[in-house]
mmCIF file of C-alpha atoms in Angstrom:
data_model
loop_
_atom_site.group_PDB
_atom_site.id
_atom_site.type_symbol
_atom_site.label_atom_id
_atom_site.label_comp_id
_atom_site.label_asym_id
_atom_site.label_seq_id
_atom_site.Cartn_x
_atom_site.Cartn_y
_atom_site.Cartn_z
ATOM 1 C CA UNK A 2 -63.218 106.341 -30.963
ATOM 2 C CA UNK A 3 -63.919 103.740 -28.042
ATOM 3 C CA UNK A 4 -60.481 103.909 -27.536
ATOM 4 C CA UNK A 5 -59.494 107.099 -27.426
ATOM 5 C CA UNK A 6 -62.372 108.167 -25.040
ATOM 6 C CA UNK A 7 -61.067 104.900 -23.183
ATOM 7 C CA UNK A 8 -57.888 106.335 -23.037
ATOM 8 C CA UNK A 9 -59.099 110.064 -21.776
ATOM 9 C CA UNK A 10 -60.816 108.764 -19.320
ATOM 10 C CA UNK A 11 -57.898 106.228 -17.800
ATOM 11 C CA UNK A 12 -55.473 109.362 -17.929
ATOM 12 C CA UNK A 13 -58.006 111.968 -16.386
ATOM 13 C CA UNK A 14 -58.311 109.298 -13.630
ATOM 14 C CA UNK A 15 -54.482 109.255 -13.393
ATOM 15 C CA UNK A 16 -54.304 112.782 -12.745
ATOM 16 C CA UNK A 17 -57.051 112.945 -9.983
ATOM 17 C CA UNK A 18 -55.461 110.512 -8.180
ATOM 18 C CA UNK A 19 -51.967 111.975 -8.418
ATOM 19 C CA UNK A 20 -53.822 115.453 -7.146
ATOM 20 C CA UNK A 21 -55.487 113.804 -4.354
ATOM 21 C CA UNK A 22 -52.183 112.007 -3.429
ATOM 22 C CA UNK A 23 -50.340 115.310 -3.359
ATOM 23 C CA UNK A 24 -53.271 117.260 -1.385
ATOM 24 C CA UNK A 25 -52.963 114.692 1.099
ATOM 25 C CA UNK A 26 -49.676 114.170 1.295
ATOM 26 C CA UNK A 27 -49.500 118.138 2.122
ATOM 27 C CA UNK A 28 -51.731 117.482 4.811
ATOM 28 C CA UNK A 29 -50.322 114.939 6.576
ATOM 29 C CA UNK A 30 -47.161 116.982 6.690
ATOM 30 C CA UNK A 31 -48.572 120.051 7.692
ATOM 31 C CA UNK A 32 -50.162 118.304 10.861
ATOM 32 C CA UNK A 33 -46.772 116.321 11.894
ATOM 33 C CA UNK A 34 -44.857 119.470 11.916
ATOM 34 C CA UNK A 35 -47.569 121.817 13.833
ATOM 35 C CA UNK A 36 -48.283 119.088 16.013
ATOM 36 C CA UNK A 37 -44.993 119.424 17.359
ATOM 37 C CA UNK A 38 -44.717 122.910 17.880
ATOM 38 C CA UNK A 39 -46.115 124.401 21.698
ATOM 39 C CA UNK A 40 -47.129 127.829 19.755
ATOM 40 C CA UNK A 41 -49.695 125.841 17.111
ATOM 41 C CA UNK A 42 -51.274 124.023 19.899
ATOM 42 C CA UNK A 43 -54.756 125.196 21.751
ATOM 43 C CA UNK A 44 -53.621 125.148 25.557
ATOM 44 C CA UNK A 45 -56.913 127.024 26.395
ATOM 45 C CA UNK A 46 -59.297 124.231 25.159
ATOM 46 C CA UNK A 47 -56.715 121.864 27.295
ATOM 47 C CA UNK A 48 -58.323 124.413 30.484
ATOM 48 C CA UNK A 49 -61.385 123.631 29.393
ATOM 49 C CA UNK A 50 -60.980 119.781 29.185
ATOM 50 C CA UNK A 51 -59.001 119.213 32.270
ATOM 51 C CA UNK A 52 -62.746 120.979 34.329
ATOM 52 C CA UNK A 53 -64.416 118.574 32.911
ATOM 53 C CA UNK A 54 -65.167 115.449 34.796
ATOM 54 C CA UNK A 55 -64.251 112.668 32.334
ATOM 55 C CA UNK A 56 -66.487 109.525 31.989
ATOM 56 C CA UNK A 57 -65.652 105.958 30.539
ATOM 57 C CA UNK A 58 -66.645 105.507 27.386
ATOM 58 C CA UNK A 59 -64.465 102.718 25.854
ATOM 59 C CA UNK A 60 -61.162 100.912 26.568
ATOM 60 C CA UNK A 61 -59.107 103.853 26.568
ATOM 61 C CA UNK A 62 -58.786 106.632 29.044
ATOM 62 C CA UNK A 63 -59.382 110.169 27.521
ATOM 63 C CA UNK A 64 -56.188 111.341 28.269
ATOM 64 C CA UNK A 65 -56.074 115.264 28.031
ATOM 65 C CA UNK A 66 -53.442 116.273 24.499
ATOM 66 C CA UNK A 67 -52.693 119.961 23.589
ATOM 67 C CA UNK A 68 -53.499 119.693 19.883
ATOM 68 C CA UNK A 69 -53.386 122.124 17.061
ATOM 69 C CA UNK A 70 -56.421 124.752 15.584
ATOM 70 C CA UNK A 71 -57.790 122.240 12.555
ATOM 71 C CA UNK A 72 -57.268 125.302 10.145
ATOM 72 C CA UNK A 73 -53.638 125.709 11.006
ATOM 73 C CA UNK A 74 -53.269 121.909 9.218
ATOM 74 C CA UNK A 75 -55.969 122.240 6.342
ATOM 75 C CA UNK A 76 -58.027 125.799 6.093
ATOM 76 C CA UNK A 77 -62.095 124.875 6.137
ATOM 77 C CA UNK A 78 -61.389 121.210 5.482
ATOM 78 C CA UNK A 79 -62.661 119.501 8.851
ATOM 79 C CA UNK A 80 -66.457 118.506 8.209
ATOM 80 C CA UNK A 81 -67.193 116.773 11.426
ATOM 81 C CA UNK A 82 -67.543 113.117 13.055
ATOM 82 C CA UNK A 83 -70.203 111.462 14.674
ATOM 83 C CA UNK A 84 -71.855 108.549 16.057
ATOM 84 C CA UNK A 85 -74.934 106.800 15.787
ATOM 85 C CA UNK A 86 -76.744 103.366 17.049
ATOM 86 C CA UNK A 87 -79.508 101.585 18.057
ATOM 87 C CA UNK A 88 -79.804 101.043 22.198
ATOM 88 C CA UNK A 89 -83.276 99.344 22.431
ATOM 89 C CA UNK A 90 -81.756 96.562 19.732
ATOM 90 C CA UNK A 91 -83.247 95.078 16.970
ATOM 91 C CA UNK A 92 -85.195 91.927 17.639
ATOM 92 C CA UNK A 93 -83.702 89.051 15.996
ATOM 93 C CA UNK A 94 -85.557 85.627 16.455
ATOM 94 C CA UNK A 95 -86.335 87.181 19.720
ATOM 95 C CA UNK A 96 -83.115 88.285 21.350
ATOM 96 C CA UNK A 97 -81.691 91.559 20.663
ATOM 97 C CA UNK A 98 -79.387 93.012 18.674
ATOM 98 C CA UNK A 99 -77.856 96.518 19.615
ATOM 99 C CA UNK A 100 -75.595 98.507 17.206
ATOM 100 C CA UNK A 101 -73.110 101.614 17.145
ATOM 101 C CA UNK A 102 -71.465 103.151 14.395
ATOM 102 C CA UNK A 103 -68.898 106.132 13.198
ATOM 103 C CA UNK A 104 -69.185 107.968 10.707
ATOM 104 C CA UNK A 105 -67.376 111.485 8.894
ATOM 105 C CA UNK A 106 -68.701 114.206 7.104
ATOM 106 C CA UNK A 107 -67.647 114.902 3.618
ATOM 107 C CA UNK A 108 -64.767 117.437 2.644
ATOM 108 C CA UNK A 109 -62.363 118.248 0.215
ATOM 109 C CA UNK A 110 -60.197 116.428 1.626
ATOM 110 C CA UNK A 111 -62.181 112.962 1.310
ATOM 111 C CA UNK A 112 -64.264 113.855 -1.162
ATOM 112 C CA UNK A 113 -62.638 111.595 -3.819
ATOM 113 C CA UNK A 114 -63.497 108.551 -1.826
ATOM 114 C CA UNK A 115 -66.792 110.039 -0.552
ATOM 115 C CA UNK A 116 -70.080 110.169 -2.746
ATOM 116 C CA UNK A 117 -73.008 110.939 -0.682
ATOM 117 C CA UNK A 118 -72.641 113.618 2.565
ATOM 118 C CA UNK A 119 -70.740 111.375 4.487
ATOM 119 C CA UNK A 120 -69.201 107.768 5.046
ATOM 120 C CA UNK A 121 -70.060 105.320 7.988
ATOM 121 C CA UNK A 122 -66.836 104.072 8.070
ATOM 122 C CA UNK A 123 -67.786 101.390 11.557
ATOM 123 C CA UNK A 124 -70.336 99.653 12.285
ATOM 124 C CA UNK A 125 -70.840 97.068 15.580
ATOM 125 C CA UNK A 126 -73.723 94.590 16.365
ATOM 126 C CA UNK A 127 -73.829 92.901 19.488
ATOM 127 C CA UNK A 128 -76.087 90.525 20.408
ATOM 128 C CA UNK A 129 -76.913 91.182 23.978
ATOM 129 C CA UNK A 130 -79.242 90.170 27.055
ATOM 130 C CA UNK A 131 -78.941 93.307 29.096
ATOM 131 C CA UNK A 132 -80.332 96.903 27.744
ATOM 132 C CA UNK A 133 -80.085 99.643 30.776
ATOM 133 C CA UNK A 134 -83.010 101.571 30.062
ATOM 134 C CA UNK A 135 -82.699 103.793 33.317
ATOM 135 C CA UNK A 136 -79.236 104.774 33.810
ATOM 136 C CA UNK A 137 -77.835 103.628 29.894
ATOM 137 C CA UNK A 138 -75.171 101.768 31.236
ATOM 138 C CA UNK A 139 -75.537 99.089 29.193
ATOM 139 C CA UNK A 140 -73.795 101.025 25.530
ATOM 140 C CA UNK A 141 -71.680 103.636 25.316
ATOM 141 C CA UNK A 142 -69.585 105.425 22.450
ATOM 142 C CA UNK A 143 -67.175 107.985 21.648
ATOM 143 C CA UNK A 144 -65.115 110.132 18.588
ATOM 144 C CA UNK A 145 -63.027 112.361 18.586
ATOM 145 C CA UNK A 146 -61.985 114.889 16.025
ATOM 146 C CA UNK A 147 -58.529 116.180 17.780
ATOM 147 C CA UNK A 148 -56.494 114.188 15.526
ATOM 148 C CA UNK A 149 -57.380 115.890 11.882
ATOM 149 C CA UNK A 150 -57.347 114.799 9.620
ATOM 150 C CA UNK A 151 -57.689 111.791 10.755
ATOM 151 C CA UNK A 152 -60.645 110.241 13.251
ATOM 152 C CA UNK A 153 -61.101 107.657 15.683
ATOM 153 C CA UNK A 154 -64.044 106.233 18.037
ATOM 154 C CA UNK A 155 -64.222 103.375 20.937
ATOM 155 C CA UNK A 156 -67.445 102.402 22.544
ATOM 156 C CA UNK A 157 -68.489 99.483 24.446
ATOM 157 C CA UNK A 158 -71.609 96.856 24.617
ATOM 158 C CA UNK A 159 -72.288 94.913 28.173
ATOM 159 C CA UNK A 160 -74.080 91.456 28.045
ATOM 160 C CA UNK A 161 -74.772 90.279 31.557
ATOM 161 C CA UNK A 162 -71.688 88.506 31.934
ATOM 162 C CA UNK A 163 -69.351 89.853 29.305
ATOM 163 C CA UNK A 164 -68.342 93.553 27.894
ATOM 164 C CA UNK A 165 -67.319 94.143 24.513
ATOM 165 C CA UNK A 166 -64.721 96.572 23.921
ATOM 166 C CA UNK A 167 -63.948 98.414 20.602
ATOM 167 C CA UNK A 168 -62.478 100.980 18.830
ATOM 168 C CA UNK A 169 -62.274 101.742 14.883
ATOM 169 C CA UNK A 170 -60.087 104.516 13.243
ATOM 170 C CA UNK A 171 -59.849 105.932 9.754
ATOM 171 C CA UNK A 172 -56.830 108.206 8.737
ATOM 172 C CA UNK A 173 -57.193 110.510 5.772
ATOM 173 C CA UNK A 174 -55.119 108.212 3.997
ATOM 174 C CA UNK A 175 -57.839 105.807 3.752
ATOM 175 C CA UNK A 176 -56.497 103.437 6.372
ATOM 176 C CA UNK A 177 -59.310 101.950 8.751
ATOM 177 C CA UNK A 178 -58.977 99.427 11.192
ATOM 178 C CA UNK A 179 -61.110 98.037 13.801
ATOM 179 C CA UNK A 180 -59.923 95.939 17.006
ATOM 180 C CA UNK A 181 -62.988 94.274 19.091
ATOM 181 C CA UNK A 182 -61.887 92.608 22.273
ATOM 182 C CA UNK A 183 -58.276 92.569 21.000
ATOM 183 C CA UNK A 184 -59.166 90.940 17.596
ATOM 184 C CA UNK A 185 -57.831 93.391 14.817
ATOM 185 C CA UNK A 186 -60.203 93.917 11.648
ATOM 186 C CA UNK A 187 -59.087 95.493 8.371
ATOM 187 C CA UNK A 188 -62.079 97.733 6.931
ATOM 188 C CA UNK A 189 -61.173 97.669 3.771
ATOM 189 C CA UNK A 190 -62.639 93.791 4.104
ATOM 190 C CA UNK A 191 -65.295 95.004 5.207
ATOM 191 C CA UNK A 192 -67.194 97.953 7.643
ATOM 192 C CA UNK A 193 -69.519 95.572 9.566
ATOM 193 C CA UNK A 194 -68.428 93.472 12.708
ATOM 194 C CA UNK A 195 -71.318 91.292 13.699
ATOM 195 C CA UNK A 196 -70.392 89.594 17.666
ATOM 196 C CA UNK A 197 -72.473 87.230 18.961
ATOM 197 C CA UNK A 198 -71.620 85.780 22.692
ATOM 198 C CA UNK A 199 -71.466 82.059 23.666
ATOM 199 C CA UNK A 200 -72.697 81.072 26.776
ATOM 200 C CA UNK A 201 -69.231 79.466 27.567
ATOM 201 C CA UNK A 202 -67.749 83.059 27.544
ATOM 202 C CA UNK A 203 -66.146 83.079 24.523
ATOM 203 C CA UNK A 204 -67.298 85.377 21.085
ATOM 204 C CA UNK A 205 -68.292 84.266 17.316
ATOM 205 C CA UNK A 206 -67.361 87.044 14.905
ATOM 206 C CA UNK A 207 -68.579 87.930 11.333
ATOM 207 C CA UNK A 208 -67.098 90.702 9.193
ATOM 208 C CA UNK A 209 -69.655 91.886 6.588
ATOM 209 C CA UNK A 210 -68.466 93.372 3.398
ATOM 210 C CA UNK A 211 -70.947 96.108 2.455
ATOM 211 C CA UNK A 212 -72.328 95.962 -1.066
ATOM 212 C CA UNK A 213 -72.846 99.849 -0.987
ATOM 213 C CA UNK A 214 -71.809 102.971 0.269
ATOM 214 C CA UNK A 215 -73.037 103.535 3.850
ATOM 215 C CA UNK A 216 -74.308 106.982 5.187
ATOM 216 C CA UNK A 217 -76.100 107.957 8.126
ATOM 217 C CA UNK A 218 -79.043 108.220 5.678
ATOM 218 C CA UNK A 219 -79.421 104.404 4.833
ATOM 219 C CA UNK A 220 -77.439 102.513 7.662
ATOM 220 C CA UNK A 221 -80.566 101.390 9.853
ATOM 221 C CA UNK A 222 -82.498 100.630 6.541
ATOM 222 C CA UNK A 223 -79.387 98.209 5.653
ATOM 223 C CA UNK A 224 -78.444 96.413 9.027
ATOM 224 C CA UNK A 225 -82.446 95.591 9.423
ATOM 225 C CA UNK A 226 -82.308 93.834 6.060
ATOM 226 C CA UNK A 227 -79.027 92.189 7.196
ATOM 227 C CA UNK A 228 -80.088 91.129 10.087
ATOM 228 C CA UNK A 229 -82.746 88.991 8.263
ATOM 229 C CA UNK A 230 -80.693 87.091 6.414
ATOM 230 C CA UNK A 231 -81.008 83.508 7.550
ATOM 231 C CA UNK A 232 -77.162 82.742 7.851
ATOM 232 C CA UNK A 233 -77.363 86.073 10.106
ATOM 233 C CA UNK A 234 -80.671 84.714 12.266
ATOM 234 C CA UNK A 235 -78.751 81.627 12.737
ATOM 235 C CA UNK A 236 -75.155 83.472 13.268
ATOM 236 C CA UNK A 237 -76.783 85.251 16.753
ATOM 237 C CA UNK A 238 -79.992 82.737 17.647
ATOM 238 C CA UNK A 239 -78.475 79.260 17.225
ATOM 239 C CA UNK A 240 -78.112 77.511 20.043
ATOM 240 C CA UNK A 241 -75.020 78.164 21.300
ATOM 241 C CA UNK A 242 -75.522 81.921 22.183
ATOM 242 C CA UNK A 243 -77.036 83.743 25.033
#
């Protein structure tokens, strides 16, 4: 009996994952063929870009792509991005820590790797000495949602002597990489980049392997525990960094 529910179970799993392999592969060729063709792509929302006065917000320029209606790749499938951080930082043997993360919503399309509402798929703490409180000058973070089905962020996080630059991306694939000051992270390892400056000018790194799924819903809860770890106290308040 133990076997044959054993058994069902291995082959129903089997079958969902050949499903969700064939939905997605769909999808991804849906998108590389209409995102080659002038009449799929919105050149009214490129009007509307191109009035806008861009601002820097990470390591890459915004540069302005015509890019295709999301339902014209997968109908009601695109469940939105987002960002989310801490700015003031979290006090950490008395310095601060500041944070930034990405996240997506849940959809058909990543439901099977998805259980709660959504999936923080990035997450970046800095230890810093400078927090602009007046202008915000000090953090700043983007994502964008114009290449559905897949998503990608970059930010950045000033000390007083240093910037850190990053950007994370997750394809609907499952593929997610990170690079941080041009140091390349796999996020399958891991969704948590801990940085901690030296005062020589050069950066410690930790990648954290989460030990559950993180949502919008319990990522401060989790990176305040973290951050009280004693390796982690010692990891950003040892001697060594600003």
């Amino acid at each position: 009996m133990k076997l044959t529910r054993f058994l069902f179970f291995s082959l129903f799993a089997i079958s969902c994952s050949a499903q969700n392999y064939d939905v997605i592969s769909k999808v991804r060729e849906k998108q590389l063929e209409v995102q080659n063709q002038n009449n799929a792509l919105d050149f009214n929302r490129v009007k509307e870009e191109l009035a806008i006065k861009g601002e820097k917000m990470g390591p890459f320029t915004y540069g302005i792509f015509p890019y295709p209606d999301y339902d014209s790749i997968s109908k009601n499938t695109f469940a939105g991005i987002g960002t989310l951080g801490n700015f003031y930082g979290i006090d950490v043997n008395g310095k601060k820590v500041v944070y930034t993360s990405f996240f997506e919503g849940k959809s058909k399309l990543n439901k099977y790797r998805i259980k709660g509402k959504d999936n923080v798929f990035f997450t970046i703490a800095v230890l810093t000495d400078f927090v602009d409180d007046k202008e915000f000058s000090s953090m700043k973070s983007q994502i964008v949602s114009r290449n559905f089905p897949d998503a990608i962020g970059q930010g950045y996080i000033k000390t007083k002597n240093n910037q850190i630059d990053f950007s994370a991306f997750i394809t609907i694939e499952n593929e997610q990489f990170a690079i941080v000051n041009m140091k390349l992270y796999n996020l399958k390892y891991g969704k948590i980049i801990l940085i901690a400056p030296q005062k020589d000018g050069s950066l410690r790194s930790m990648q954290i392997q989460e030990n559950q799924d993180l949502t919008t819903e319990n990522l401060k809860k989790y990176l305040e525990q973290l951050l009280h770890i004693p390796e982690i106290i010692d990891f950003y308040s040892n001697s060594n960094t600003i």
